[in-house]
mmCIF file of C-alpha atoms and ligand atoms in Angstrom:
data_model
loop_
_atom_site.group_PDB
_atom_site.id
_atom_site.type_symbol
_atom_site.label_atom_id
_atom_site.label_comp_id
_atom_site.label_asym_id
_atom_site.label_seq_id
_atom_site.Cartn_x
_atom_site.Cartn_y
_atom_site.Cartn_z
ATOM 1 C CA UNK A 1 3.233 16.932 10.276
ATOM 2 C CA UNK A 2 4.928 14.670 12.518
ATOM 3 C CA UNK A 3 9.065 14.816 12.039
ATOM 4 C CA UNK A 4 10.593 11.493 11.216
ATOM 5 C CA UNK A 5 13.885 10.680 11.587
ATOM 6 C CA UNK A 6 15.993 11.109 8.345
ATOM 7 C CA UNK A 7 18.065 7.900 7.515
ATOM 8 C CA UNK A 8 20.940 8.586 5.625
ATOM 9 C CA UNK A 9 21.125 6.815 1.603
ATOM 10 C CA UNK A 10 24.625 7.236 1.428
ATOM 11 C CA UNK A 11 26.548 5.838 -1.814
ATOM 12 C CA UNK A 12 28.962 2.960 -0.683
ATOM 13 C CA UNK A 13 30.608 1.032 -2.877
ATOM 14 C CA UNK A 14 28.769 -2.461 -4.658
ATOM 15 C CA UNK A 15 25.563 -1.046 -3.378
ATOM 16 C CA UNK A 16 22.929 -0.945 -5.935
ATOM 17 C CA UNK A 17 20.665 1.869 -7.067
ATOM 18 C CA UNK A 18 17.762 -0.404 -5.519
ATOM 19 C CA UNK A 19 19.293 -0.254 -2.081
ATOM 20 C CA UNK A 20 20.300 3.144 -2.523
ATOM 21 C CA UNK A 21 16.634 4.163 -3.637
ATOM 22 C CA UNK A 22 15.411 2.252 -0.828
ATOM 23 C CA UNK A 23 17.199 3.881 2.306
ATOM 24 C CA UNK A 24 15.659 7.196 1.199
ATOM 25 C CA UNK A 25 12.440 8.190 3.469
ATOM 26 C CA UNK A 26 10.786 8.666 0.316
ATOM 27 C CA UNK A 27 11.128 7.096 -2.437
ATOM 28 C CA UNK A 28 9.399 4.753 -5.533
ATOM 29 C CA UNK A 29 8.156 1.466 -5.057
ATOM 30 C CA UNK A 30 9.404 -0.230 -7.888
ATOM 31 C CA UNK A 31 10.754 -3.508 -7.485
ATOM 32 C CA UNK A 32 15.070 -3.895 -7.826
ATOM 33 C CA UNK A 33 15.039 -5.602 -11.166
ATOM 34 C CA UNK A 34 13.666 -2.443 -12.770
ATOM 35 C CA UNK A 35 15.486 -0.203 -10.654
ATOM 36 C CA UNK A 36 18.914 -1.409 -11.135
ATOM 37 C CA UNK A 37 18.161 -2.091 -14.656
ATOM 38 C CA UNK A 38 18.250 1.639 -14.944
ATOM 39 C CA UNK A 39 22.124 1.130 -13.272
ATOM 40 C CA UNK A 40 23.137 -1.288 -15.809
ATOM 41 C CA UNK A 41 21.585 -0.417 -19.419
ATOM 42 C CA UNK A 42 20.930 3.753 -19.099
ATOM 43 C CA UNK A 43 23.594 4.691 -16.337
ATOM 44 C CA UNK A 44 23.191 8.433 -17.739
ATOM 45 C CA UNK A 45 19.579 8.177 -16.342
ATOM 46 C CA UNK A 46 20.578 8.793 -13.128
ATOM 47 C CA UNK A 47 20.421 12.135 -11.696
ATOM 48 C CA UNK A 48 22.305 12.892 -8.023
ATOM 49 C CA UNK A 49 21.865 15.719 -6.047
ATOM 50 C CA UNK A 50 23.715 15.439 -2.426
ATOM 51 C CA UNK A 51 21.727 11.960 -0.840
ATOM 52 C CA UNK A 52 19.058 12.468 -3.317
ATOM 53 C CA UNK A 53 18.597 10.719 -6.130
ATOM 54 C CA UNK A 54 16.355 10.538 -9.594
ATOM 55 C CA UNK A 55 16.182 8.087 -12.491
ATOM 56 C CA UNK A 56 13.610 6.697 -15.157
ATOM 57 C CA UNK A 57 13.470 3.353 -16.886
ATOM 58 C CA UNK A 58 11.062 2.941 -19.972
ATOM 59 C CA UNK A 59 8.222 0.659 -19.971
ATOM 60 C CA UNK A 60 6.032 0.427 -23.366
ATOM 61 C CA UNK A 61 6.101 4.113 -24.726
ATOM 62 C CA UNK A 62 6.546 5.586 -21.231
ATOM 63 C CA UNK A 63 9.265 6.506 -18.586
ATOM 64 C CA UNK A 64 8.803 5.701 -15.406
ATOM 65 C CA UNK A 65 10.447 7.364 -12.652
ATOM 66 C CA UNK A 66 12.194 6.096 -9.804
ATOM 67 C CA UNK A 67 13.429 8.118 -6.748
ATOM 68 C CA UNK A 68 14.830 8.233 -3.522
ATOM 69 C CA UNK A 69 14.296 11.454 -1.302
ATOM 70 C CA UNK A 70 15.912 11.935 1.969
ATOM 71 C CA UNK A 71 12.220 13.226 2.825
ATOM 72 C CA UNK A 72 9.420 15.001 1.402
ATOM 73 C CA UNK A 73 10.600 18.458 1.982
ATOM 74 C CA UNK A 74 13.739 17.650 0.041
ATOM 75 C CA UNK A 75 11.698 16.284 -2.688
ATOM 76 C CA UNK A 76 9.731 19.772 -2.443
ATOM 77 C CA UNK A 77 13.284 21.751 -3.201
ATOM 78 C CA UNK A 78 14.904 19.331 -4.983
ATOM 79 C CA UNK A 79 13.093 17.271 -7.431
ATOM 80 C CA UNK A 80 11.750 20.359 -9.628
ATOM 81 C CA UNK A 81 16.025 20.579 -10.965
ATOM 82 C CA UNK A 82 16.832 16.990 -11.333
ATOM 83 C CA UNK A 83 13.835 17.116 -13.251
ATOM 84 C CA UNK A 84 14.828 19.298 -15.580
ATOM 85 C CA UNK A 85 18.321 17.661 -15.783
ATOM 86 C CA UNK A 86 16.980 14.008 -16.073
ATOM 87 C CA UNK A 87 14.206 15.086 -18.635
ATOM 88 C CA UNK A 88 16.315 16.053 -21.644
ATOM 89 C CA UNK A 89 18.242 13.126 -21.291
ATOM 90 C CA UNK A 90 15.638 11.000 -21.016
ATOM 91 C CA UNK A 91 13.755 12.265 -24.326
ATOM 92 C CA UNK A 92 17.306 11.253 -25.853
ATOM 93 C CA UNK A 93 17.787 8.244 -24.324
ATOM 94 C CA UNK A 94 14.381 5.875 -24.069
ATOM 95 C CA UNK A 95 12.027 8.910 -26.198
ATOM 96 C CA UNK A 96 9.076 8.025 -24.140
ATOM 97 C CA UNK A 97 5.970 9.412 -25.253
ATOM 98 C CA UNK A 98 4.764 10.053 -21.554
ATOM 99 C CA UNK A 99 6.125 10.478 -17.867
ATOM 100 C CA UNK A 100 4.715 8.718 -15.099
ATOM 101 C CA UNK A 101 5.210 9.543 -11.421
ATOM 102 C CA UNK A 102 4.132 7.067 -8.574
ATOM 103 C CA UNK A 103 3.418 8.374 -5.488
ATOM 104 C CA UNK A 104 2.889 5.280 -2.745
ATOM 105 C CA UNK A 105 3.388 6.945 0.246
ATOM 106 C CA UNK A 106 -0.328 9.192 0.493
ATOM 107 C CA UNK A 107 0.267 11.380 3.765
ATOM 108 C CA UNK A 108 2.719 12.964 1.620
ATOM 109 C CA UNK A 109 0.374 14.025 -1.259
ATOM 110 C CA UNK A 110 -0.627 17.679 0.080
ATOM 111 C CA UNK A 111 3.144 18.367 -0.263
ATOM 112 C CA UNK A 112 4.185 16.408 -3.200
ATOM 113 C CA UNK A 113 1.656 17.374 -5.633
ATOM 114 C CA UNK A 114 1.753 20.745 -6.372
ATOM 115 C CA UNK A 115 5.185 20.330 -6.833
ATOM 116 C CA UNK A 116 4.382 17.952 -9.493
ATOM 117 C CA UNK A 117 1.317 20.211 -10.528
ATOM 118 C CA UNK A 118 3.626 23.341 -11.538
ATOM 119 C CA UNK A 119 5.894 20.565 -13.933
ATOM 120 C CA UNK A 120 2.644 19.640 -15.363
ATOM 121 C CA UNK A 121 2.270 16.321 -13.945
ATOM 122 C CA UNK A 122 -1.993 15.658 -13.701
ATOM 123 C CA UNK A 123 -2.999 12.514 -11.263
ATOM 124 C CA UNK A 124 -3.803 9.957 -13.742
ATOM 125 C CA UNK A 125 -5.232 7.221 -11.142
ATOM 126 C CA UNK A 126 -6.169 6.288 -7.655
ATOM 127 C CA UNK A 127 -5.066 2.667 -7.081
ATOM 128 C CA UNK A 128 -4.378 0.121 -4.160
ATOM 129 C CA UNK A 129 -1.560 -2.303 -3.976
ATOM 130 C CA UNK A 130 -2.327 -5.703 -2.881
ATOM 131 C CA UNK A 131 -0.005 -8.740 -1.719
ATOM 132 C CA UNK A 132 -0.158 -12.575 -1.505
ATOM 133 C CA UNK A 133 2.229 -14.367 0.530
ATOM 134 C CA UNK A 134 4.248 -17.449 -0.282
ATOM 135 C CA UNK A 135 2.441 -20.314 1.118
ATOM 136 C CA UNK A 136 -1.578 -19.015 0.578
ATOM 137 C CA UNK A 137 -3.408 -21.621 -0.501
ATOM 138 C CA UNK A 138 -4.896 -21.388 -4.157
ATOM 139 C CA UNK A 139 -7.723 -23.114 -5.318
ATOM 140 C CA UNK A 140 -7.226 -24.922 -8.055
ATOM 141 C CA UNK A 141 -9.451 -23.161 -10.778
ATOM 142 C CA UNK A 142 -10.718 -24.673 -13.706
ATOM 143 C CA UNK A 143 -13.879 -23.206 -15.146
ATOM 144 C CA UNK A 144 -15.874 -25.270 -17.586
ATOM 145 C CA UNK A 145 -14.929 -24.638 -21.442
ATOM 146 C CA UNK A 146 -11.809 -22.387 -21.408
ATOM 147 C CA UNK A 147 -8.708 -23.532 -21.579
ATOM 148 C CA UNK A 148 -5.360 -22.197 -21.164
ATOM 149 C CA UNK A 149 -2.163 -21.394 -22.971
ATOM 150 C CA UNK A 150 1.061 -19.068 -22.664
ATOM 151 C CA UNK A 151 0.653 -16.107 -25.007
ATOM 152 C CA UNK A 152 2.962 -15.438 -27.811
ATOM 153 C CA UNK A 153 3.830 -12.125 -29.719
ATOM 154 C CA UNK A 154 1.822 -14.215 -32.495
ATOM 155 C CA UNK A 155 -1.496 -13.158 -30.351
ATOM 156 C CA UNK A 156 -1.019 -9.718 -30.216
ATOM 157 C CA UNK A 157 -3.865 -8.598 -32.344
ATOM 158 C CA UNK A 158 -5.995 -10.520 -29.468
ATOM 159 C CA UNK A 159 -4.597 -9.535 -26.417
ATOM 160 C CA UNK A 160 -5.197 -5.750 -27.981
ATOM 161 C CA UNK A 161 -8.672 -6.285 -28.205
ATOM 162 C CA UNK A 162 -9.273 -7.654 -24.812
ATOM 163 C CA UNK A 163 -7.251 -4.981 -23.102
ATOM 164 C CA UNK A 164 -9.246 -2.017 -25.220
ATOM 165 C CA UNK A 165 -12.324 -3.879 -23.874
ATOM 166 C CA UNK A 166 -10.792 -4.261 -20.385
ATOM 167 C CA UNK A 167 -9.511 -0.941 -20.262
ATOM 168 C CA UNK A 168 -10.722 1.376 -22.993
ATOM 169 C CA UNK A 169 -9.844 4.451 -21.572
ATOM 170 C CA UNK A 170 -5.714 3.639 -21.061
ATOM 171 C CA UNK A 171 -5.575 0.701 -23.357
ATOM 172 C CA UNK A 172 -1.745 -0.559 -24.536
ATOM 173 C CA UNK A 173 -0.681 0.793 -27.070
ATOM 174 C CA UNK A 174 0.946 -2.573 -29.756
ATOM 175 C CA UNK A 175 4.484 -1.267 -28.297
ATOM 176 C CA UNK A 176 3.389 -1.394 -25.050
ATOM 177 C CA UNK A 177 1.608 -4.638 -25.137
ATOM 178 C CA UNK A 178 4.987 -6.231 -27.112
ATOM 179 C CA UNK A 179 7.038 -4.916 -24.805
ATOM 180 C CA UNK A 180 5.124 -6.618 -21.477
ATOM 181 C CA UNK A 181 5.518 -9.604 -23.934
ATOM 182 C CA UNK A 182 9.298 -9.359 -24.050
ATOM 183 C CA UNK A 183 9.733 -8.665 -20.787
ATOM 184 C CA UNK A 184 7.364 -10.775 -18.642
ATOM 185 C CA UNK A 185 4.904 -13.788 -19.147
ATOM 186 C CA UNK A 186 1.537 -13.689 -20.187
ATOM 187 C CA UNK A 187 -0.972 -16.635 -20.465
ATOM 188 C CA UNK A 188 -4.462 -16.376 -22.698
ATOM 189 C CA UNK A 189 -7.650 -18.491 -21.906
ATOM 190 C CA UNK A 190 -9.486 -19.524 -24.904
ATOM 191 C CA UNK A 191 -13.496 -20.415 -24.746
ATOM 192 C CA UNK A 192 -13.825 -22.342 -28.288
ATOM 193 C CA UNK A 193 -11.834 -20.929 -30.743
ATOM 194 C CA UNK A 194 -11.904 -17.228 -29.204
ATOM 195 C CA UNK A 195 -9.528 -15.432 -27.234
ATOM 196 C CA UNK A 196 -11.365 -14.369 -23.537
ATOM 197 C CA UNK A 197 -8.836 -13.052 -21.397
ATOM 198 C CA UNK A 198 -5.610 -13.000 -20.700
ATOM 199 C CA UNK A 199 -3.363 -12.199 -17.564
ATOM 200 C CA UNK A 200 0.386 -10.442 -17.794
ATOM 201 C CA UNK A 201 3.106 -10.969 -15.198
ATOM 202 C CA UNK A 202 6.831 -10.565 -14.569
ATOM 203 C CA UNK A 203 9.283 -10.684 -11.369
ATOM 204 C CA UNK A 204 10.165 -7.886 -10.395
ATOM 205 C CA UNK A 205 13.020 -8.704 -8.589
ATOM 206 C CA UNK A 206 14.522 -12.634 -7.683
ATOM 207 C CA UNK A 207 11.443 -12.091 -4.833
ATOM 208 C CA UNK A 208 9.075 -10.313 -5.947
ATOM 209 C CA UNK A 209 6.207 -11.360 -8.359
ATOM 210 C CA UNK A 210 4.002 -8.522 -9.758
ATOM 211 C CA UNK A 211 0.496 -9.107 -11.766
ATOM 212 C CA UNK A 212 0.570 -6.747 -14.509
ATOM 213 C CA UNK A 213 -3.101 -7.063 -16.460
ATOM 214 C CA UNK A 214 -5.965 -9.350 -15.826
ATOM 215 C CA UNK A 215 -8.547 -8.790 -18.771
ATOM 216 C CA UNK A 216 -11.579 -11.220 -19.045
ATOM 217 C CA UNK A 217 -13.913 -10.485 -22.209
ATOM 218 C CA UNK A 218 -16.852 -8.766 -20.837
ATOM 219 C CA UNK A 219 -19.202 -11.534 -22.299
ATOM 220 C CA UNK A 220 -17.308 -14.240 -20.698
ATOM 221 C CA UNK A 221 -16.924 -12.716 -17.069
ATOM 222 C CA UNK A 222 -17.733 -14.301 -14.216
ATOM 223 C CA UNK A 223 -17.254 -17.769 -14.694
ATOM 224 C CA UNK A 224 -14.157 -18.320 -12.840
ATOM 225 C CA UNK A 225 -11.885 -17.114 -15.743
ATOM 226 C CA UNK A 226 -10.576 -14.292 -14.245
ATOM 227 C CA UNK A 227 -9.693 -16.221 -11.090
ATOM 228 C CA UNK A 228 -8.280 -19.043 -12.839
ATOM 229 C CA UNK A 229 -6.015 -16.764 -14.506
ATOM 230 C CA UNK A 230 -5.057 -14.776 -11.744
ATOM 231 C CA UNK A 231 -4.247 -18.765 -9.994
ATOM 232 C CA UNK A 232 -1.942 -19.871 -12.819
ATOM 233 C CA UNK A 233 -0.248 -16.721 -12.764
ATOM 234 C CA UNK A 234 0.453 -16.948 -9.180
ATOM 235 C CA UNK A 235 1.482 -20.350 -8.835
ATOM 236 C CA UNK A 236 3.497 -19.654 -11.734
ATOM 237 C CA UNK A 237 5.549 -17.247 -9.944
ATOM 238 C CA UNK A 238 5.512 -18.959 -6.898
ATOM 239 C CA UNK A 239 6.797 -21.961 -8.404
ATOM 240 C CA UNK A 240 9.805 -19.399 -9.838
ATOM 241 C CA UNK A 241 11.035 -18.738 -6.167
ATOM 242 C CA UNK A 242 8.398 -15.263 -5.381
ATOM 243 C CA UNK A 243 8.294 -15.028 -1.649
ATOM 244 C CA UNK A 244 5.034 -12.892 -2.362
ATOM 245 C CA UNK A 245 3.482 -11.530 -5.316
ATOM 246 C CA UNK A 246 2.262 -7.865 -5.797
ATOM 247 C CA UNK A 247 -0.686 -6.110 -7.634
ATOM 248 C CA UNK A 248 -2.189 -2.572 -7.874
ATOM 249 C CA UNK A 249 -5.410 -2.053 -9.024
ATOM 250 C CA UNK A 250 -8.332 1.279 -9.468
ATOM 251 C CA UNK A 251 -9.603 1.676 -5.696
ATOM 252 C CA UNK A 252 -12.712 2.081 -7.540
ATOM 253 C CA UNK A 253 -12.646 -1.480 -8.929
ATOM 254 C CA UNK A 254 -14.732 -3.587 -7.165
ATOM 255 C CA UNK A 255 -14.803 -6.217 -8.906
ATOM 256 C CA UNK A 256 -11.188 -6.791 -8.993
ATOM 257 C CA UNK A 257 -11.102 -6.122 -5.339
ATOM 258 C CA UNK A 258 -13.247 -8.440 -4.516
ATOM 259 C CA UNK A 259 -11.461 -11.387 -6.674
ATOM 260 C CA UNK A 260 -8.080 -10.300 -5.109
ATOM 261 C CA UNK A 261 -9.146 -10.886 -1.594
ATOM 262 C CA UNK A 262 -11.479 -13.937 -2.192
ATOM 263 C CA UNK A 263 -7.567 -15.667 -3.446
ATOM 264 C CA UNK A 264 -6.141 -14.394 -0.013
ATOM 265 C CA UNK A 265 -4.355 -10.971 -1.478
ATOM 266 C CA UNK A 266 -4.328 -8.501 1.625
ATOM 267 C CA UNK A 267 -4.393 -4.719 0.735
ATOM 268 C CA UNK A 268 -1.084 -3.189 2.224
ATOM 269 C CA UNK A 269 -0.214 0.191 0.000
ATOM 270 C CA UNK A 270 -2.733 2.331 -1.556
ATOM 271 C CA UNK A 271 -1.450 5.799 -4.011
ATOM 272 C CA UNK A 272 -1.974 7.836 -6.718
ATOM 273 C CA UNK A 273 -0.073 7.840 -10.062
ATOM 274 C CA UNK A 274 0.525 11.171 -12.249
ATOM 275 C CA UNK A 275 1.221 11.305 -15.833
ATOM 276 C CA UNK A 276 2.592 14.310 -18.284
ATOM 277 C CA UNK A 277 3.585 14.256 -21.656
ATOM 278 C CA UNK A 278 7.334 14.276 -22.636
ATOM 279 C CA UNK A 279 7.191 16.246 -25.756
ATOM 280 C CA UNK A 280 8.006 19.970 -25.396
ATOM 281 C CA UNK A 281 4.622 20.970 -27.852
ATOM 282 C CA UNK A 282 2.631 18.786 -25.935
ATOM 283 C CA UNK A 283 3.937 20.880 -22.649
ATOM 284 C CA UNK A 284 3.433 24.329 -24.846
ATOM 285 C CA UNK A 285 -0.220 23.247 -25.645
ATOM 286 C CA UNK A 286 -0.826 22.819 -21.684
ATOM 287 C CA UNK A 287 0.763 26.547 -20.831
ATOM 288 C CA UNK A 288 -1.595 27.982 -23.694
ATOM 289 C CA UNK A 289 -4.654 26.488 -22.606
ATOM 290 C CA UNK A 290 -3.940 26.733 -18.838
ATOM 291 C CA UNK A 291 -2.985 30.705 -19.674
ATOM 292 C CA UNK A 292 -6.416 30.509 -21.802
ATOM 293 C CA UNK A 293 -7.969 29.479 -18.393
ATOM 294 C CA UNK A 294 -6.112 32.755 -16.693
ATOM 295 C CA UNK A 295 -7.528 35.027 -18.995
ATOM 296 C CA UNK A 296 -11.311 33.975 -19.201
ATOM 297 C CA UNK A 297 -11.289 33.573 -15.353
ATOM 298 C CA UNK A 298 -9.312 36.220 -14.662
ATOM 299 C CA UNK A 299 -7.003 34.175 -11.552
ATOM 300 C CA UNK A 300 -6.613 30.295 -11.176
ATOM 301 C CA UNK A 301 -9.335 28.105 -10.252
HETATM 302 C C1 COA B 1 -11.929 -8.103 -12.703
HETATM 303 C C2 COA B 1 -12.074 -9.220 -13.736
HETATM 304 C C3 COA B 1 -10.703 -9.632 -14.211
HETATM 305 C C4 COA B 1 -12.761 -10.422 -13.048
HETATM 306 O O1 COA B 1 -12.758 -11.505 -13.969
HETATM 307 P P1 COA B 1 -13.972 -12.580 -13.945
HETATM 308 O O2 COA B 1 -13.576 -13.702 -14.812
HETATM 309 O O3 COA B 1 -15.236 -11.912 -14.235
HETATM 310 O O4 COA B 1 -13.912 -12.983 -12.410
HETATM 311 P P2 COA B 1 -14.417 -14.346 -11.754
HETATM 312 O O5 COA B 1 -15.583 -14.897 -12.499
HETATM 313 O O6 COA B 1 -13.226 -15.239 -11.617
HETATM 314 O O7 COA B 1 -14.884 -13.828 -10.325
HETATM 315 C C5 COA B 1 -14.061 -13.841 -9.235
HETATM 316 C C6 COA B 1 -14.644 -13.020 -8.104
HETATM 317 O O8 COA B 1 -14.509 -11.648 -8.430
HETATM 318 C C7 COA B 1 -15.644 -10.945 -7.921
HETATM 319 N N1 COA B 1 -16.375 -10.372 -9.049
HETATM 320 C C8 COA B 1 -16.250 -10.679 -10.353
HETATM 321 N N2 COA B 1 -17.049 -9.887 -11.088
HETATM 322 C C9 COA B 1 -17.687 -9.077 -10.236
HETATM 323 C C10 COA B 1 -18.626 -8.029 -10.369
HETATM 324 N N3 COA B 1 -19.086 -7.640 -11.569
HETATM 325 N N4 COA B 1 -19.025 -7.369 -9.258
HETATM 326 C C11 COA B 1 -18.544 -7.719 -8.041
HETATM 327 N N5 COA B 1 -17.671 -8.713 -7.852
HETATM 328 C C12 COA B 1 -17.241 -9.377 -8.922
HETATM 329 C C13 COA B 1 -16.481 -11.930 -7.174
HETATM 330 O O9 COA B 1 -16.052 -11.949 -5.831
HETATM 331 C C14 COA B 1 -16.128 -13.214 -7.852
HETATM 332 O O10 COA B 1 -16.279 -14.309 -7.043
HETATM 333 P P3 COA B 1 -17.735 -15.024 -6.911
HETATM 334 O O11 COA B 1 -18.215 -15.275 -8.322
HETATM 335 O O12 COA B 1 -17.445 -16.259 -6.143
HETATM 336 O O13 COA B 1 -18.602 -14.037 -6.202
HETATM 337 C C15 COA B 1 -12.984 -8.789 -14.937
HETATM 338 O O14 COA B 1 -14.156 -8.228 -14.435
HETATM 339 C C16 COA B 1 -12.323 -7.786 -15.872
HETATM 340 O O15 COA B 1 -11.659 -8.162 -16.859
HETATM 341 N N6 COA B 1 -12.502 -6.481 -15.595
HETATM 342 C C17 COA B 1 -11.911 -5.422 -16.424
HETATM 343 C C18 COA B 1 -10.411 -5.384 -16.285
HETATM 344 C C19 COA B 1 -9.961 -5.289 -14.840
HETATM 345 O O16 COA B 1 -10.505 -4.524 -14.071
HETATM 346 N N7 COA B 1 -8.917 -6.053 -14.475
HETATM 347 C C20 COA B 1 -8.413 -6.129 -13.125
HETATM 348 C C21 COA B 1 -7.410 -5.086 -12.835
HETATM 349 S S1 COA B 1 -5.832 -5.404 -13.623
#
């Protein structure tokens, strides 16, 4: 592996976990508002070890963790006991049901995840990150018989059934969905009286835009809803001073794909996210059954 050189992530004073996060060779790609949140409403989230540093923030039933590595081999020695140290307080602090671990940076993978792999973290999803630039031109996007509104916490029971359509294998849970409510924008197309997609989005920093969900009813895909949505979201942002606007989505989703780049998004990150459950039973139901696995095969797999 090719040696980089390390730049330092010293602490000086009035810089913010963000910047701090982002000097490190290695580190999360969250966007500052929801790192420095962690700074100013759960400073006991933060977990320092020399120029390395480790934090969560919750996000709709599940922490999220942010980090900044000095490189991948420090992650490899370090992260396994700020783990431990930030878990705990995290279970007290935010009680997330689940942990999630983004990893954007993919030539470190062959190191990074069997570290994760011993704390029981298993890759949850393959994704690529796409961005549109201030300035692309949008179309303007109105498809016949659908019309558009901001949603409300008053559509919930809606927006629940068109994600669980969208995504029935990791749909929101009614916390989860509430809380992208509370914390972002979200705008619902109607076709007659019924609810046919919706789209979610926040900023994740005074920058940054990010696309959260786009969920089109699978009998009303496409017609131009899903792009229209995807538009008003965009411009939406835009008009809120985003110099670009961000997205991830399944690498296997070609549809999406496809309807990304025909608005002008260009594909700049790709990476893989793990999860693992925060409750301790949860974590002694994984040792049984991978010590089950032991047994019957007599050595790992
Ligand atoms: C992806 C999704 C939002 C697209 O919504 P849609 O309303 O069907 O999309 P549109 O009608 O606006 O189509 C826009 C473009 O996307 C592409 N596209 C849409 N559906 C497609 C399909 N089934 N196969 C390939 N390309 C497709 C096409 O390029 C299309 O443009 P074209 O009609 O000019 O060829 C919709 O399929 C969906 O809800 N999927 C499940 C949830 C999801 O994957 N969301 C995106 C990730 S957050």
């Amino acid at each position: 592996m090719p040696v980089r050189p390390l730049r330092r992530i010293g602490i000086s004073s009035g810089e913010r976990l963000h910047d701090q996060v982002d000097a490190a060779l290695f580190h999360s790609p969250y966007g500052a508002t929801l790192t420095n949140e962690i700074e100013d409403e759960h400073p006991e989230l933060i977990v320092r070890d020399g120029e390395n540093v480790l934090a969560a923030f919750a996000r709709g039933g599940t922490a999220h963790l942010v980090y900044g590595f000095e490189n991948e081999r420090a992650f490899a020695d370090r992260f396994p006991a700020m783990f431990e140290k930030l878990l705990p307080k995290a279970r007290r602090a935010i009680a997330p049901d689940d942990l999630r671990f983004r990893l954007a940076y993919a030539p470190a993978r062959p190191l990074v995840e069997p570290v994760l792999k011993r704390l029981w973290f298993s890759p949850v999803r393959d994704w690529l990150g796409f961005t549109l630039e201030r300035g692309a031109k949008l179309p303007a996007a109105s498809p016949r018989g659908a019309t558009f509104r901001d949603a409300t916490a008053a559509d919930i029971d809606e927006l629940l059934r068109l994600d669980r359509g969208a995504f029935p294998d990791t749909p929101l849970t009614r916390e989860g969905m509430l809380a992208a409510l509370r914390e972002g924008e979200a705008i619902m197309a109607t076709v007659g009286k019924h609810a046919a997609a919706f789209c979610t989005f926040s900023m994740t920093s005074p920058l940054d835009g990010y696309i959260h969900v786009v969920a089109v009813d699978d009998a009303q895909r496409g017609r131009g809803i899903g792009t229209a949505l995807t538009v008003r979201a965009c411009k939406r942002q835009f008009a809120a001073g985003a110099r670009r606007i961000e997205l991830t989505t399944d690498d296997s989703n070609g549809a999406a794909i496809r309807m990304y780049l025909s608005l002008g998004f260009r594909q700049m990150s790709a990476g893989r996210d793990y999860t693992r459950p925060a409750h301790p039973k949860a974590i002694a139901r994984l040792k049984r059954q991978s010590q089950g696995t032991l047994i019957r095969f007599g050595g790992w797999r």
